[in-house]
Coordinates of C-alpha atoms in Angstrom, one line a residue:
M1 CA 113.0 70.7 103.8
S2 CA 115.2 73.8 103.6
F3 CA 116.3 75.7 106.7
R4 CA 114.2 78.7 105.7
R5 CA 111.1 76.6 105.5
I6 CA 111.8 75.2 108.9
I7 CA 112.0 78.7 110.3
F8 CA 108.9 79.7 108.4
W9 CA 106.8 76.8 109.8
S10 CA 108.2 77.3 113.3
H11 CA 107.4 81.0 113.1
L12 CA 103.8 80.2 112.0
G13 CA 103.3 77.5 114.5
V14 CA 104.6 79.5 117.5
G15 CA 102.5 82.5 116.3
V16 CA 99.3 80.5 116.2
T17 CA 100.0 78.9 119.6
A18 CA 100.7 82.1 121.4
G19 CA 98.8 84.6 119.2
L20 CA 95.8 85.2 121.4
I21 CA 97.9 85.7 124.5
I22 CA 100.1 88.1 122.6
V23 CA 97.0 90.0 121.5
L24 CA 96.0 90.3 125.2
L25 CA 99.4 91.4 126.3
S26 CA 99.5 94.0 123.5
I27 CA 96.1 95.5 124.4
T28 CA 96.9 95.7 128.1
G29 CA 100.4 97.1 127.2
V30 CA 98.7 99.9 125.3
L31 CA 96.4 100.7 128.1
L32 CA 99.3 100.9 130.6
T33 CA 101.4 103.2 128.4
Y34 CA 100.8 106.5 130.4
E35 CA 99.8 105.0 133.7
R36 CA 102.2 107.1 135.7
Q37 CA 101.1 110.4 134.1
I38 CA 97.4 109.6 134.3
L39 CA 97.7 108.7 138.0
G40 CA 99.7 111.9 138.6
M41 CA 97.0 114.0 137.0
S42 CA 94.2 112.3 138.9
E43 CA 95.8 112.5 142.4
A44 CA 94.4 114.9 144.9
R45 CA 95.4 118.6 144.9
L46 CA 95.2 120.9 147.8
S47 CA 92.8 123.8 147.4
P48 CA 94.0 127.3 148.2
A49 CA 91.9 127.3 151.4
A50 CA 93.6 124.1 152.5
M51 CA 97.1 125.7 152.0
S52 CA 96.6 128.4 154.6
G53 CA 99.0 128.8 157.5
D54 CA 102.3 127.2 158.1
Q55 CA 103.2 123.7 157.1
M56 CA 103.8 121.1 159.8
T57 CA 107.4 120.1 160.1
A58 CA 108.7 116.8 158.8
D59 CA 109.2 115.7 162.5
E60 CA 105.5 116.4 163.3
L61 CA 104.4 114.5 160.2
A62 CA 106.8 111.6 161.1
L63 CA 105.3 111.4 164.6
M64 CA 101.8 111.2 163.1
A65 CA 102.9 108.7 160.5
G66 CA 104.2 106.3 163.2
E67 CA 100.9 106.5 165.0
M68 CA 98.9 105.8 161.8
A69 CA 101.0 103.0 160.3
G70 CA 102.4 101.1 163.2
Q71 CA 105.8 99.5 162.8
A72 CA 106.0 99.2 159.0
R73 CA 108.9 100.7 157.1
L74 CA 107.7 104.2 156.4
S75 CA 108.8 107.1 154.2
L76 CA 107.4 110.6 153.7
V77 CA 107.4 111.9 150.1
Y78 CA 107.4 115.6 149.4
H79 CA 106.5 116.9 145.9
G80 CA 107.9 120.0 144.2
D81 CA 104.3 121.0 143.3
P82 CA 103.1 122.8 146.4
A83 CA 99.5 121.7 145.7
R84 CA 100.4 118.0 146.0
P85 CA 99.8 116.5 149.4
V86 CA 102.7 114.7 151.3
E87 CA 102.6 111.0 150.7
L88 CA 103.1 108.5 153.5
N89 CA 104.4 105.2 151.9
A90 CA 104.3 102.0 153.9
G91 CA 105.2 99.6 151.1
R92 CA 103.9 98.9 147.6
G93 CA 100.3 99.9 147.1
R94 CA 100.1 101.4 150.7
T95 CA 100.0 105.1 150.3
T96 CA 98.2 107.7 152.5
L97 CA 97.9 111.3 151.4
I98 CA 98.4 113.9 154.1
N99 CA 97.7 117.6 154.1
P100 CA 101.0 119.1 155.4
Y101 CA 99.2 122.2 156.7
S102 CA 96.7 120.5 158.9
G103 CA 97.9 116.9 159.2
E104 CA 94.6 115.6 158.0
T105 CA 94.5 112.5 155.7
I106 CA 93.0 113.1 152.3
E107 CA 91.1 110.6 150.3
S108 CA 92.9 110.0 147.0
A109 CA 90.9 111.2 143.9
A110 CA 92.8 108.5 141.9
G111 CA 91.1 105.6 143.7
P112 CA 89.0 104.4 140.7
T113 CA 91.8 105.1 138.3
R114 CA 94.3 103.1 140.5
D115 CA 91.8 100.3 140.6
F116 CA 91.5 100.3 136.8
F117 CA 95.2 100.2 136.3
R118 CA 95.6 97.5 139.0
A119 CA 93.1 95.3 137.2
V120 CA 94.8 95.9 133.8
T121 CA 98.2 95.1 135.4
S122 CA 96.9 91.9 136.9
L123 CA 95.5 90.9 133.5
H124 CA 98.9 91.8 131.8
R125 CA 101.0 89.9 134.3
Y126 CA 98.8 87.1 135.6
L127 CA 95.8 86.9 133.2
A128 CA 93.8 88.2 136.2
M129 CA 94.4 85.1 138.1
S130 CA 94.6 85.3 141.9
G131 CA 95.9 83.3 144.8
E132 CA 97.9 80.2 143.9
S133 CA 96.7 80.5 140.3
R134 CA 98.8 83.6 139.8
A135 CA 101.9 81.5 139.3
T136 CA 100.1 79.7 136.4
G137 CA 99.0 83.0 134.9
K138 CA 102.6 84.4 135.2
A139 CA 104.0 81.3 133.5
I140 CA 101.6 81.6 130.6
T141 CA 102.3 85.3 130.0
G142 CA 106.0 84.7 130.4
A143 CA 106.0 81.9 127.9
A144 CA 104.0 84.0 125.4
N145 CA 106.5 86.8 125.8
L146 CA 109.4 84.4 125.2
A147 CA 107.5 83.0 122.1
F148 CA 107.0 86.6 120.8
L149 CA 110.8 87.1 121.0
F150 CA 111.3 84.0 118.8
I151 CA 108.6 85.4 116.4
L152 CA 110.4 88.7 116.1
I153 CA 113.8 87.2 115.5
S154 CA 112.5 84.6 113.0
G155 CA 110.3 87.1 111.3
F156 CA 113.2 89.4 110.7
Y157 CA 115.2 86.5 109.3
L158 CA 112.3 85.6 107.0
W159 CA 112.0 89.2 105.9
W160 CA 115.7 89.7 105.2
P161 CA 115.9 89.9 101.4
R162 CA 118.3 87.6 99.5
A163 CA 119.2 90.5 97.2
W164 CA 119.0 94.1 98.4
R165 CA 117.0 95.9 95.8
W166 CA 115.1 99.0 96.7
S167 CA 112.1 97.9 94.6
F168 CA 111.7 94.9 96.8
V169 CA 112.5 96.5 100.2
K170 CA 110.0 99.4 99.8
L171 CA 107.2 96.9 99.2
N172 CA 107.6 95.9 102.9
L173 CA 108.4 99.3 104.4
F174 CA 105.4 101.3 103.4
F175 CA 101.6 100.7 103.3
R176 CA 100.3 100.1 99.9
D177 CA 97.0 101.1 98.3
N178 CA 94.8 99.2 95.9
L179 CA 95.9 95.7 97.0
P180 CA 94.0 92.9 95.3
S181 CA 92.7 91.1 98.4
A182 CA 92.5 91.2 102.1
K183 CA 95.2 88.6 102.3
A184 CA 97.6 90.9 100.4
R185 CA 96.6 93.7 102.7
D186 CA 97.3 91.6 105.8
Y187 CA 100.6 90.5 104.3
N188 CA 101.7 94.1 103.7
W189 CA 100.6 95.3 107.1
H190 CA 102.3 92.4 108.8
H191 CA 105.7 93.4 107.3
V192 CA 105.3 97.1 107.7
F193 CA 104.4 97.0 111.4
G194 CA 107.1 94.3 112.0
I195 CA 109.9 96.3 110.5
W196 CA 109.1 99.7 111.9
A197 CA 108.4 98.5 115.4
L198 CA 111.2 95.9 115.6
V199 CA 113.6 97.8 117.7
P200 CA 111.2 99.1 120.4
L201 CA 109.5 95.7 120.5
L202 CA 112.8 93.9 121.0
A203 CA 113.6 96.2 123.9
V204 CA 110.1 95.6 125.5
V205 CA 110.2 91.8 124.9
I206 CA 113.8 91.1 125.9
S207 CA 113.3 93.2 129.1
G208 CA 110.1 91.3 129.7
V209 CA 112.0 88.0 129.5
V210 CA 114.4 89.2 132.1
I211 CA 111.5 90.1 134.4
S212 CA 109.7 86.8 133.8
Y213 CA 112.5 84.3 134.1
P214 CA 115.2 83.9 136.9
W215 CA 117.5 82.3 134.4
A216 CA 117.4 85.4 132.2
A217 CA 118.1 87.6 135.2
S218 CA 121.0 85.3 136.0
L219 CA 122.4 85.9 132.5
V220 CA 122.3 89.6 133.1
E221 CA 124.1 89.2 136.4
R222 CA 126.8 87.0 134.8
A223 CA 127.2 89.5 132.0
Y224 CA 127.8 92.5 134.4
G225 CA 129.2 90.6 137.4
D226 CA 128.7 91.7 141.0
G227 CA 130.7 94.4 142.7
P228 CA 130.7 96.0 146.1
A229 CA 128.2 98.8 146.7
A230 CA 129.6 102.2 146.4
L231 CA 128.1 103.3 149.7
A232 CA 130.1 101.0 152.0
G233 CA 131.6 103.7 154.2
P234 CA 128.5 105.1 155.8
A235 CA 127.0 101.7 156.3
D236 CA 130.1 100.6 158.2
S237 CA 130.1 103.7 160.3
G238 CA 126.4 103.2 161.1
D239 CA 127.0 99.7 162.2
A240 CA 129.8 100.8 164.5
D241 CA 127.5 103.4 166.1
A242 CA 124.8 100.9 166.7
A243 CA 127.2 98.3 168.1
G244 CA 129.5 100.4 170.3
Q245 CA 128.3 103.9 170.9
A246 CA 125.3 105.1 172.8
M247 CA 123.0 107.5 170.8
P248 CA 122.1 110.7 172.6
E249 CA 118.5 111.2 173.8
T250 CA 118.1 114.2 171.5
V251 CA 118.5 113.7 167.8
A252 CA 118.7 116.0 164.8
N253 CA 115.4 117.2 163.3
L254 CA 114.2 115.8 160.1
Q255 CA 113.0 119.2 158.9
G256 CA 116.5 120.5 158.9
M257 CA 117.6 117.5 156.7
L258 CA 114.7 118.1 154.4
D259 CA 115.6 121.8 154.0
A260 CA 119.2 120.8 153.3
A261 CA 118.0 118.3 150.6
R262 CA 115.9 121.0 149.0
A263 CA 118.9 123.2 148.7
V264 CA 121.1 120.5 147.1
D265 CA 119.1 120.6 143.8
A266 CA 116.6 123.2 142.9
N267 CA 115.2 121.0 140.2
W268 CA 113.9 118.3 142.5
R269 CA 110.5 116.8 141.8
T270 CA 110.2 114.6 144.9
I271 CA 112.2 114.1 148.1
A272 CA 111.6 110.9 150.0
I273 CA 112.6 110.7 153.7
A274 CA 113.1 107.1 154.9
L275 CA 111.8 107.5 158.5
P276 CA 114.2 106.1 161.1
A277 CA 112.7 103.1 162.9
T278 CA 113.8 104.4 166.3
P279 CA 115.6 107.5 167.8
Q280 CA 118.6 105.2 168.1
T281 CA 118.8 104.7 164.3
P282 CA 122.2 106.2 163.4
L283 CA 121.6 107.2 159.8
V284 CA 118.7 108.9 157.9
E285 CA 118.4 108.6 154.1
L286 CA 116.8 111.1 151.8
T287 CA 116.3 110.5 148.1
I288 CA 116.1 113.4 145.7
D289 CA 114.4 112.6 142.4
T290 CA 114.6 115.0 139.5
G291 CA 113.0 112.6 137.0
N292 CA 109.8 110.7 136.7
G293 CA 110.5 108.2 139.5
A294 CA 111.7 105.4 137.1
Q295 CA 114.9 107.1 136.0
Y296 CA 117.7 105.8 138.3
D297 CA 120.3 108.2 136.9
R298 CA 118.1 111.1 138.0
K299 CA 118.1 110.1 141.7
R300 CA 120.6 110.9 144.4
L301 CA 120.9 109.6 147.9
L302 CA 121.7 111.8 150.8
T303 CA 122.8 110.2 154.1
F304 CA 122.6 112.3 157.3
D305 CA 123.9 111.6 160.8
H306 CA 120.8 111.3 163.0
R307 CA 122.7 112.7 166.0
D308 CA 123.8 116.1 164.6
G309 CA 122.1 116.3 161.2
S310 CA 125.4 116.5 159.3
L311 CA 125.5 115.4 155.7
L312 CA 127.7 112.2 155.5
T313 CA 127.3 111.3 151.8
D314 CA 125.8 112.7 148.6
V315 CA 125.9 110.2 145.8
M316 CA 123.9 109.2 142.8
T317 CA 121.6 106.4 143.8
A318 CA 122.8 104.2 141.0
Q319 CA 126.3 104.3 142.5
T320 CA 125.0 102.5 145.6
Q321 CA 124.1 99.4 143.5
T322 CA 126.2 96.8 141.8
P323 CA 126.4 96.9 138.0
A324 CA 124.2 93.9 137.7
R325 CA 121.6 95.4 140.0
R326 CA 121.6 98.7 137.9
A327 CA 121.2 96.6 134.8
R328 CA 118.2 94.8 136.3
I329 CA 116.5 98.1 137.3
Y330 CA 117.2 99.6 133.9
L331 CA 115.6 96.6 132.1
R332 CA 112.6 96.8 134.5
F333 CA 111.8 100.3 133.4
L334 CA 112.9 99.7 129.8
H335 CA 110.0 97.3 129.6
T336 CA 107.6 100.2 130.1
G337 CA 109.8 102.8 128.4
E338 CA 109.7 105.0 131.6
V339 CA 113.5 104.9 131.8
Y340 CA 113.5 107.4 128.9
G341 CA 110.6 109.5 130.1
W342 CA 107.4 110.2 128.2
W343 CA 108.9 109.7 124.8
G344 CA 110.2 106.3 125.9
Q345 CA 106.7 105.4 127.1
T346 CA 105.3 106.6 123.8
L347 CA 107.6 104.3 121.8
A348 CA 106.8 101.3 124.1
G349 CA 103.1 102.1 123.7
L350 CA 103.4 102.3 119.9
G351 CA 105.4 99.1 119.9
S352 CA 102.5 97.4 121.8
L353 CA 100.0 98.8 119.3
A354 CA 102.1 97.5 116.5
A355 CA 102.4 94.1 118.2
L356 CA 98.6 94.0 118.3
F357 CA 98.5 94.5 114.5
L358 CA 101.3 92.0 114.0
A359 CA 99.5 89.3 116.0
W360 CA 96.1 90.0 114.4
T361 CA 97.4 90.0 110.8
G362 CA 99.6 86.9 111.5
L363 CA 96.6 85.0 112.8
A364 CA 94.6 86.1 109.8
L365 CA 97.3 84.9 107.4
A366 CA 97.6 81.6 109.3
W367 CA 93.8 81.2 109.1
R368 CA 93.8 81.6 105.3
R369 CA 96.7 79.2 104.9
L370 CA 95.8 76.4 107.3
V371 CA 92.0 76.5 107.8
L372 CA 90.2 78.1 104.8
P373 CA 91.5 75.6 102.2
A374 CA 90.4 72.6 104.3
W375 CA 87.0 74.2 105.0
R376 CA 86.5 74.9 101.3
R377 CA 87.4 71.3 100.4
R378 CA 84.7 70.1 102.8
R379 CA 82.1 72.3 101.1
Q380 CA 82.9 71.0 97.6

């Protein structure tokens, strides 16, 4: 058997084995394409009547936040849109909306929408399994994603023409009319979707492999290596304060730090204040985001002295991470396309849609090759 035939039968066998899971991952991937934008549009907005009077200071909101959320690590997130409430974050999935004018909590209008995306995400990552079964679901989706990577590479090898003639290449680059059979149509569609979606699909699938498998993440770390974080200086000074110097009873106000952060970049979309755990915490960190929340190169980290409110450091957040960590974060949001904004999400969504057609036409071609002949022989 020639090497090409080995690749062909491996391509077909892996596709049949993982095809239905790939279909599921493709459908859920399409549904999750604009999750960030849809949730943003469905979040609560303050009415003009609710925006009357002066806003509460960040210090007043921080005091309320501590009373509401206990000892969890908290942050206040301010939006550039004045009609958006302030968010109190206490970890993944634990967000409370606060009216900054009255201090009242607001029920999120995005509740049902969040529940929908949470269910789709669970299906995409874990096949909707819960508890101890989540590990099984994650293993299955991870294996299907890895299988899809092999399918893409082997499919490109099988498509590669032995002789580059335009008359041959264009047959597999464009949809054709008046094909003689459904099999010919599926064959044509399989090639067209595969070629045009190859690059975005490779980006989505390779990043998915890194997310799914520790060994793949280790390969990324080995490729980039580990280096010291760029923000070593302030961390060292903070440790010295905590260890050998007594903090004063009065500390700088958070509102002054927030105002200073707003003045740093007029194009800010969100500013997140990591609330200090105690008045003795020496440093306060504020993160300015001018992007969509997933673009690490659009974030900058400000570090203030909690005693006098002086600005200690102003660096791009990416500079505080090792090259390997930056690569991991980049790949995490490359998987959804969010790292390139809405057009990156669009490409990732179109890639997922193409993957759906690839899987469906591939399964149809396999059915006609493997099952239909045997079924017809039994009927004769």
